[in-house]
Coordinates of N, CA and C in Angstrom, one line a residue:
X1 N -23.9 2.8 -34.1 CA -25.5 1.3 -33.4 C -26.4 2.1 -33.1
X2 N -26.7 3.5 -33.1 CA -27.7 4.3 -32.5 C -28.9 3.7 -33.6
X3 N -28.8 4.1 -34.8 CA -28.7 4.6 -36.0 C -29.6 3.0 -36.2
X4 N -28.4 1.8 -36.4 CA -28.8 0.3 -36.5 C -30.1 -0.3 -35.6
X5 N -30.3 0.3 -34.0 CA -30.9 -0.4 -32.7 C -32.6 0.1 -33.9
X6 N -32.6 2.0 -33.8 CA -33.2 2.9 -34.3 C -34.2 1.8 -35.8
X7 N -33.0 1.4 -37.0 CA -33.2 1.0 -37.3 C -34.2 -0.6 -37.6
X8 N -33.8 -1.6 -37.1 CA -35.0 -2.5 -36.2 C -36.0 -2.6 -36.1
X9 N -35.9 -1.5 -35.3 CA -37.0 -0.9 -34.0 C -37.9 -0.1 -35.1
X10 N -38.1 0.6 -35.9 CA -38.9 1.0 -37.4 C -39.1 0.2 -38.0
X11 N -38.4 -1.2 -38.2 CA -38.7 -2.1 -39.2 C -39.6 -2.5 -38.7
X12 N -39.5 -2.8 -37.0 CA -40.4 -3.8 -37.4 C -41.6 -3.2 -36.2
X13 N -42.2 -1.7 -35.9 CA -42.4 -1.7 -35.8 C -43.0 -0.3 -37.1
X14 N -42.9 -0.7 -38.0 CA -43.2 -0.2 -39.7 C -43.8 -1.5 -40.8
X15 N -43.0 -2.7 -40.2 CA -43.7 -3.5 -40.9 C -45.2 -3.4 -39.8
X16 N -45.0 -3.9 -39.7 CA -46.6 -4.3 -38.5 C -47.3 -3.3 -38.8
X17 N -47.5 -1.8 -39.0 CA -48.4 -0.3 -39.4 C -48.6 -0.5 -40.7
X18 N -47.1 -1.5 -41.1 CA -47.6 -1.0 -43.3 C -48.4 -2.3 -43.2
X19 N -49.1 -3.4 -42.5 CA -49.3 -4.2 -42.9 C -50.9 -3.8 -43.1
X20 N -51.0 -2.9 -41.6 CA -53.3 -2.5 -41.7 C -53.7 -0.8 -42.1
X21 N -51.8 -0.1 -43.0 CA -52.4 1.2 -42.7 C -51.2 1.3 -43.8
X22 N -52.4 2.2 -44.4 CA -51.4 2.9 -46.2 C -50.6 4.1 -46.0
X23 N -49.9 4.3 -46.6 CA -49.2 5.6 -46.7 C -48.8 6.5 -46.8
X24 N -48.9 7.4 -46.2 CA -49.6 8.6 -45.1 C -51.0 9.0 -44.9
X25 N -51.5 7.5 -44.7 CA -52.9 7.7 -43.8 C -52.5 8.0 -43.0
X26 N -51.8 8.1 -42.6 CA -52.5 8.4 -41.1 C -51.1 9.7 -40.0
X27 N -51.4 11.0 -41.2 CA -50.0 12.5 -41.1 C -51.1 12.1 -39.5
X28 N -50.0 13.8 -38.6 CA -50.8 14.6 -37.6 C -50.6 15.3 -38.6
X29 N -51.3 16.0 -37.9 CA -52.0 16.9 -38.4 C -51.0 18.4 -38.1
X30 N -51.0 19.3 -38.8 CA -50.0 20.1 -39.3 C -49.7 21.3 -38.2
X31 N -49.8 20.7 -36.6 CA -49.6 21.4 -35.8 C -49.3 20.6 -34.7
X32 N -49.6 19.9 -34.5 CA -49.7 18.7 -33.3 C -47.3 18.3 -34.2
X33 N -47.2 18.4 -34.6 CA -45.6 17.8 -34.5 C -44.6 17.9 -32.6
X34 N -45.1 17.5 -32.7 CA -43.4 17.9 -31.8 C -42.7 19.0 -32.4
X35 N -42.0 19.8 -31.6 CA -42.1 21.3 -31.9 C -42.2 21.4 -32.9
X36 N -42.2 22.6 -33.0 CA -41.1 22.6 -34.4 C -41.1 22.1 -35.7
X37 N -41.0 23.3 -37.0 CA -41.0 22.7 -38.4 C -40.6 23.3 -39.9
X38 N -39.6 24.0 -38.6 CA -38.2 24.1 -39.7 C -36.9 23.3 -39.5
X39 N -36.4 23.9 -40.9 CA -35.1 23.1 -41.0 C -34.2 23.2 -39.2
X40 N -34.4 24.0 -38.5 CA -32.6 24.8 -37.4 C -34.2 24.3 -35.6
X41 N -35.7 23.3 -36.1 CA -35.5 22.6 -35.5 C -35.3 20.8 -35.8
X42 N -35.3 20.7 -36.2 CA -34.5 18.9 -36.7 C -33.4 19.4 -35.6
X43 N -32.1 20.2 -35.7 CA -31.1 20.1 -34.0 C -31.5 20.4 -33.5
X44 N -32.6 21.0 -32.9 CA -32.8 20.9 -31.0 C -33.5 19.5 -31.0
X45 N -33.0 20.0 -29.1 CA -33.1 18.8 -28.5 C -34.4 18.7 -27.5
X46 N -35.4 17.7 -27.5 CA -36.1 18.0 -27.1 C -36.2 17.1 -25.8
X47 N -35.7 15.9 -25.5 CA -35.9 15.5 -24.3 C -34.0 15.1 -24.9
X48 N -33.5 15.6 -23.2 CA -32.3 14.1 -22.7 C -32.0 13.5 -21.8
X49 N -31.6 12.7 -22.0 CA -31.2 11.5 -21.3 C -29.2 11.4 -20.8
X50 N -28.9 11.6 -19.9 CA -27.6 11.4 -19.7 C -26.6 11.9 -20.9
X51 N -27.0 13.5 -21.8 CA -25.9 13.4 -22.3 C -26.8 12.9 -23.3
X52 N -27.7 12.4 -23.6 CA -28.5 11.6 -25.5 C -29.3 12.6 -25.7
X53 N -29.0 13.4 -26.3 CA -30.4 14.3 -27.4 C -31.5 13.6 -27.6
X54 N -32.5 13.6 -27.3 CA -33.4 12.1 -28.3 C -34.2 14.3 -29.8
X55 N -34.1 13.3 -30.8 CA -34.1 14.9 -31.8 C -35.2 15.0 -32.1
X56 N -36.0 16.4 -32.8 CA -37.5 15.8 -33.2 C -37.3 14.9 -34.6
X57 N -36.7 14.5 -34.9 CA -36.6 13.3 -35.4 C -37.1 11.5 -34.7
X58 N -36.6 12.3 -34.2 CA -35.9 10.7 -33.5 C -37.9 10.5 -32.3
X59 N -38.7 11.6 -32.7 CA -39.4 10.7 -31.1 C -40.5 11.0 -32.1
X60 N -40.6 11.9 -33.6 CA -42.0 12.4 -33.9 C -41.8 10.0 -34.8
X61 N -40.7 10.0 -34.6 CA -41.6 8.3 -35.2 C -42.2 8.1 -33.8
X62 N -41.6 7.4 -33.0 CA -42.7 6.9 -31.8 C -44.1 8.4 -32.4
X63 N -44.1 9.7 -32.3 CA -45.5 10.0 -32.4 C -46.9 9.4 -33.4
X64 N -45.8 9.2 -34.8 CA -46.6 8.0 -35.7 C -46.8 7.7 -35.4
X65 N -45.8 6.4 -34.5 CA -46.5 4.7 -34.2 C -47.9 5.1 -33.4
X66 N -46.9 6.2 -32.1 CA -48.6 6.1 -30.9 C -49.6 6.7 -32.1
X67 N -49.7 7.2 -33.1 CA -51.2 7.6 -33.5 C -51.9 6.7 -34.1
X68 N -50.8 6.6 -34.8 CA -51.7 5.0 -35.9 C -52.3 4.3 -34.9
X69 N -51.6 3.5 -33.9 CA -51.5 2.6 -32.8 C -53.4 3.2 -32.4
X70 N -53.6 4.6 -31.3 CA -54.7 5.1 -31.2 C -55.6 5.7 -32.6
X71 N -55.4 5.9 -33.7 CA -56.2 5.2 -34.7 C -56.8 4.0 -34.8
X72 N -56.4 3.1 -35.0 CA -56.8 1.7 -34.8 C -57.9 1.0 -33.7
X73 N -57.3 1.7 -32.7 CA -57.9 1.0 -30.6 C -59.4 2.3 -31.5
X74 N -59.3 2.9 -32.0 CA -60.6 3.8 -32.2 C -61.6 3.1 -33.5
X75 N -60.7 2.0 -33.8 CA -61.5 1.0 -34.2 C -61.8 2.0 -36.3
X76 N -60.8 2.8 -36.2 CA -60.5 3.2 -38.0 C -59.4 2.5 -38.5
X77 N -60.5 2.4 -39.4 CA -59.5 1.4 -40.9 C -59.2 2.9 -42.2
X78 N -58.0 2.3 -42.5 CA -57.5 3.6 -43.7 C -57.5 2.9 -44.7
X79 N -57.4 3.4 -45.9 CA -56.8 2.2 -47.5 C -57.9 1.9 -47.5
X80 N -57.2 0.2 -48.7 CA -58.6 -0.6 -49.3 C -58.5 -1.0 -48.8
X81 N -60.4 -1.7 -48.4 CA -60.9 -1.6 -47.7 C -61.5 -1.5 -46.0
X82 N -60.8 0.0 -46.1 CA -60.9 0.8 -44.4 C -62.1 1.0 -45.0
X83 N -62.9 1.3 -43.3 CA -64.3 1.8 -42.9 C -64.3 3.6 -42.2
X84 N -63.7 3.7 -42.6 CA -63.0 5.7 -42.0 C -61.6 6.5 -43.7
X85 N -62.6 7.0 -42.9 CA -61.6 8.6 -44.2 C -60.8 9.4 -43.4
X86 N -60.0 10.1 -44.3 CA -59.2 10.9 -44.3 C -59.5 12.0 -43.5
X87 N -60.4 12.1 -43.5 CA -62.0 13.2 -43.1 C -61.8 12.0 -40.9
X88 N -62.9 11.7 -41.2 CA -63.1 11.1 -40.2 C -60.9 11.3 -39.2
X89 N -60.5 10.8 -39.2 CA -59.3 10.8 -39.1 C -59.6 12.4 -38.3
X90 N -59.0 12.9 -39.6 CA -58.5 14.5 -38.5 C -60.0 14.6 -38.5
X91 N -60.7 14.2 -37.9 CA -62.3 14.7 -36.8 C -61.1 14.1 -35.7
X92 N -61.2 12.6 -35.9 CA -61.2 12.1 -33.7 C -59.6 13.5 -33.4
X93 N -59.0 13.8 -34.6 CA -57.3 14.5 -34.2 C -58.2 15.9 -33.0
X94 N -59.1 16.7 -34.1 CA -59.8 17.5 -33.5 C -60.7 17.9 -32.5
X95 N -61.5 16.3 -32.2 CA -62.7 16.1 -31.2 C -62.5 15.6 -30.7
X96 N -61.7 14.1 -30.2 CA -60.7 13.1 -28.9 C -60.1 13.8 -27.8
X97 N -61.8 13.8 -27.5 CA -61.0 13.6 -25.7 C -60.5 12.2 -24.6
X98 N -59.5 11.9 -24.6 CA -59.5 11.2 -23.0 C -58.9 11.0 -22.2
X99 N -60.2 10.3 -21.4 CA -60.3 10.5 -19.9 C -58.9 12.5 -19.6
X100 N -60.0 13.6 -20.2 CA -60.4 14.4 -19.6 C -58.5 15.6 -21.0
X101 N -58.3 14.7 -21.4 CA -57.0 14.9 -22.1 C -57.2 15.4 -24.3
X102 N -57.0 16.2 -25.0 CA -56.9 15.7 -26.4 C -56.3 14.9 -26.0
X103 N -57.0 13.5 -27.5 CA -56.0 13.2 -28.4 C -54.2 12.8 -28.5
X104 N -53.8 14.2 -29.0 CA -52.9 14.8 -29.2 C -52.0 15.0 -28.3
X105 N -52.5 15.1 -27.3 CA -52.1 15.7 -26.1 C -51.6 14.0 -25.5
X106 N -52.0 13.0 -26.0 CA -51.8 10.9 -25.0 C -51.2 10.6 -25.7
X107 N -51.0 11.3 -27.9 CA -50.2 10.7 -28.7 C -49.3 11.1 -27.7
X108 N -48.2 12.9 -27.6 CA -47.5 13.8 -27.2 C -47.2 12.6 -26.1
X109 N -47.2 12.6 -25.3 CA -47.0 11.6 -24.2 C -46.0 10.1 -24.8
X110 N -47.3 9.3 -25.0 CA -47.1 8.3 -25.5 C -45.6 8.5 -26.1
X111 N -45.2 9.0 -27.1 CA -44.2 9.0 -27.8 C -42.9 9.6 -26.9
X112 N -43.0 10.7 -26.2 CA -42.0 10.9 -24.9 C -41.4 9.4 -24.1
X113 N -42.5 8.9 -23.1 CA -42.7 8.0 -22.9 C -41.5 6.7 -23.4
X114 N -42.1 6.3 -24.6 CA -41.7 5.3 -25.8 C -40.1 5.8 -25.6
X115 N -40.2 7.3 -26.6 CA -38.7 7.7 -26.8 C -37.6 7.1 -25.8
X116 N -38.2 7.4 -25.1 CA -37.0 7.7 -23.8 C -37.3 6.1 -23.6
X117 N -37.9 5.3 -23.7 CA -37.7 3.8 -22.9 C -36.8 3.0 -24.0
X118 N -36.7 3.7 -24.9 CA -35.8 2.6 -25.8 C -34.9 3.2 -25.8
X119 N -34.6 4.6 -25.3 CA -33.1 5.1 -25.2 C -32.5 4.3 -24.2
X120 N -33.0 4.3 -22.9 CA -32.5 3.6 -21.8 C -32.1 2.3 -22.2
X121 N -33.1 1.8 -22.7 CA -32.5 -0.2 -23.2 C -31.1 0.5 -24.3
X122 N -31.5 0.5 -24.7 CA -30.1 0.9 -25.5 C -29.5 1.7 -24.7
X123 N -29.0 2.5 -24.3 CA -28.2 3.6 -23.0 C -27.1 1.4 -22.1
X124 N -28.9 1.5 -21.9 CA -28.1 0.6 -20.8 C -27.4 -1.1 -21.3
X125 N -27.8 -1.3 -22.9 CA -27.5 -2.1 -23.5 C -26.0 -1.9 -24.0
X126 N -25.6 -0.2 -24.4 CA -24.4 -0.6 -25.1 C -23.6 -0.3 -23.7
X127 N -23.8 0.4 -22.2 CA -22.8 0.7 -21.5 C -22.5 -1.3 -21.2
X128 N -23.2 -2.6 -21.1 CA -22.9 -3.7 -21.2 C -22.1 -4.1 -22.1
X129 N -22.4 -3.0 -23.9 CA -21.0 -4.1 -24.3 C -22.4 -4.8 -25.6
X130 N -22.9 -5.4 -25.1 CA -23.8 -5.5 -26.0 C -23.9 -4.4 -27.2
X131 N -23.6 -5.7 -28.1 CA -23.6 -5.4 -29.8 C -24.6 -5.9 -31.1
X132 N -25.0 -6.2 -32.3 CA -25.4 -6.3 -32.6 C -24.0 -7.7 -33.4
X133 N -25.3 -9.0 -33.9 CA -23.9 -9.4 -34.3 C -23.7 -10.4 -35.7
X134 N -22.6 -10.3 -36.5 CA -22.8 -9.8 -37.7 C -24.7 -11.1 -39.2
X135 N -24.4 -11.6 -37.7 CA -25.7 -12.3 -38.4 C -27.2 -11.3 -38.6
X136 N -27.4 -10.8 -37.1 CA -28.6 -9.9 -36.9 C -28.2 -8.9 -38.1
X137 N -27.0 -8.5 -37.9 CA -26.6 -7.5 -39.3 C -27.8 -8.1 -40.4
X138 N -27.4 -9.5 -41.1 CA -27.9 -9.2 -42.1 C -29.2 -9.5 -41.8
X139 N -30.4 -10.5 -40.8 CA -31.1 -10.7 -40.9 C -31.4 -8.7 -40.7
X140 N -30.8 -8.2 -40.3 CA -31.8 -6.7 -40.6 C -31.4 -6.5 -42.0
X141 N -30.4 -6.3 -42.9 CA -31.0 -6.3 -43.7 C -31.8 -6.5 -44.1
X142 N -32.5 -7.8 -44.0 CA -32.8 -8.5 -45.0 C -34.2 -8.1 -45.4
X143 N -34.0 -7.7 -43.8 CA -35.4 -6.8 -42.9 C -36.0 -5.4 -44.5
X144 N -34.8 -5.1 -44.8 CA -35.0 -3.6 -44.4 C -34.9 -4.8 -46.2
X145 N -34.6 -5.7 -46.8 CA -35.0 -5.4 -48.9 C -36.2 -5.2 -48.1
X146 N -36.6 -6.6 -47.7 CA -38.3 -7.1 -47.4 C -39.4 -6.1 -47.2
X147 N -38.8 -5.5 -46.4 CA -39.7 -3.8 -46.5 C -39.9 -2.5 -47.3
X148 N -38.9 -2.9 -47.9 CA -38.4 -1.6 -49.7 C -39.6 -2.7 -50.8
X149 N -39.2 -4.5 -50.5 CA -40.2 -5.1 -51.5 C -41.5 -4.3 -51.9
X150 N -41.9 -4.4 -49.8 CA -43.0 -5.1 -49.9 C -43.7 -3.7 -49.5
X151 N -43.0 -2.3 -49.9 CA -43.7 -0.8 -49.8 C -43.3 -0.8 -51.3
X152 N -43.0 -1.1 -52.4 CA -43.1 -0.7 -53.5 C -41.9 -0.3 -53.7
X153 N -40.7 -1.3 -53.2 CA -40.0 -0.3 -54.3 C -39.0 0.8 -53.1
X154 N -37.5 1.2 -53.2 CA -36.6 1.7 -52.0 C -37.6 3.1 -52.5
X155 N -38.0 4.1 -53.1 CA -38.5 4.9 -53.0 C -39.5 5.3 -52.1
X156 N -40.5 3.8 -52.6 CA -41.6 4.2 -51.6 C -41.6 3.7 -49.8
X157 N -40.2 3.1 -50.5 CA -40.1 2.3 -48.4 C -39.5 3.9 -47.5
X158 N -38.1 4.4 -48.0 CA -37.5 5.7 -48.1 C -39.3 6.8 -47.5
X159 N -40.0 7.1 -48.9 CA -41.2 7.9 -48.5 C -41.9 7.6 -46.7
X160 N -41.8 5.8 -47.1 CA -42.8 5.6 -46.1 C -41.9 6.1 -43.7
X161 N -40.9 5.7 -44.5 CA -39.5 6.0 -42.9 C -39.8 8.0 -43.2
X162 N -39.7 8.3 -44.2 CA -40.4 9.5 -43.7 C -40.6 10.3 -43.7
X163 N -42.0 9.5 -43.5 CA -44.0 10.0 -43.3 C -44.2 9.2 -41.3
X164 N -43.1 8.5 -41.3 CA -42.2 8.3 -39.5 C -41.8 8.9 -38.7
X165 N -40.9 9.7 -39.4 CA -39.9 10.8 -38.9 C -38.1 10.4 -38.8
X166 N -38.3 9.1 -39.8 CA -36.8 8.3 -39.9 C -36.1 8.4 -41.5
X167 N -35.7 7.6 -40.7 CA -35.2 7.7 -43.1 C -34.1 6.2 -42.3
X168 N -33.5 6.3 -43.6 CA -32.7 4.9 -43.2 C -31.5 4.5 -42.7
X169 N -30.7 6.0 -43.1 CA -30.0 6.5 -42.3 C -29.4 6.3 -41.1

């Protein structure tokens, strides 16, 4: 159930991100990922809520979304018809401060906050017995299919999810 909820969220936000962004256009700088970068780090818990561990992959998705949104808010658009280059984006992450804090730190905090909010909402729904109906499941499957198609196929879609710190699973 958690994976379905994450998938729905990924699709809804991912489709919005895809609409004005090109794959790979706003990756986090190598040292700016929450946590480490090894396979062992994937099993670490960065935040724990009522015994539920929020791992790097889960928080990484929210970190990616925060970065994309911050880049957009800064008026940068990459890809076809965009007004910025990857160098501009890299410079943004190196130099921008928001209320005296590095932009990447703000993105990390937004990611953590949003991951916690999403998890609390999920846990509340679960505790109240709220589940996805078969019709909602069909809608999710249709959204996945449409997202795969608009991404250029299944492999491109999986690559896009990977860039956001997610997987179809």
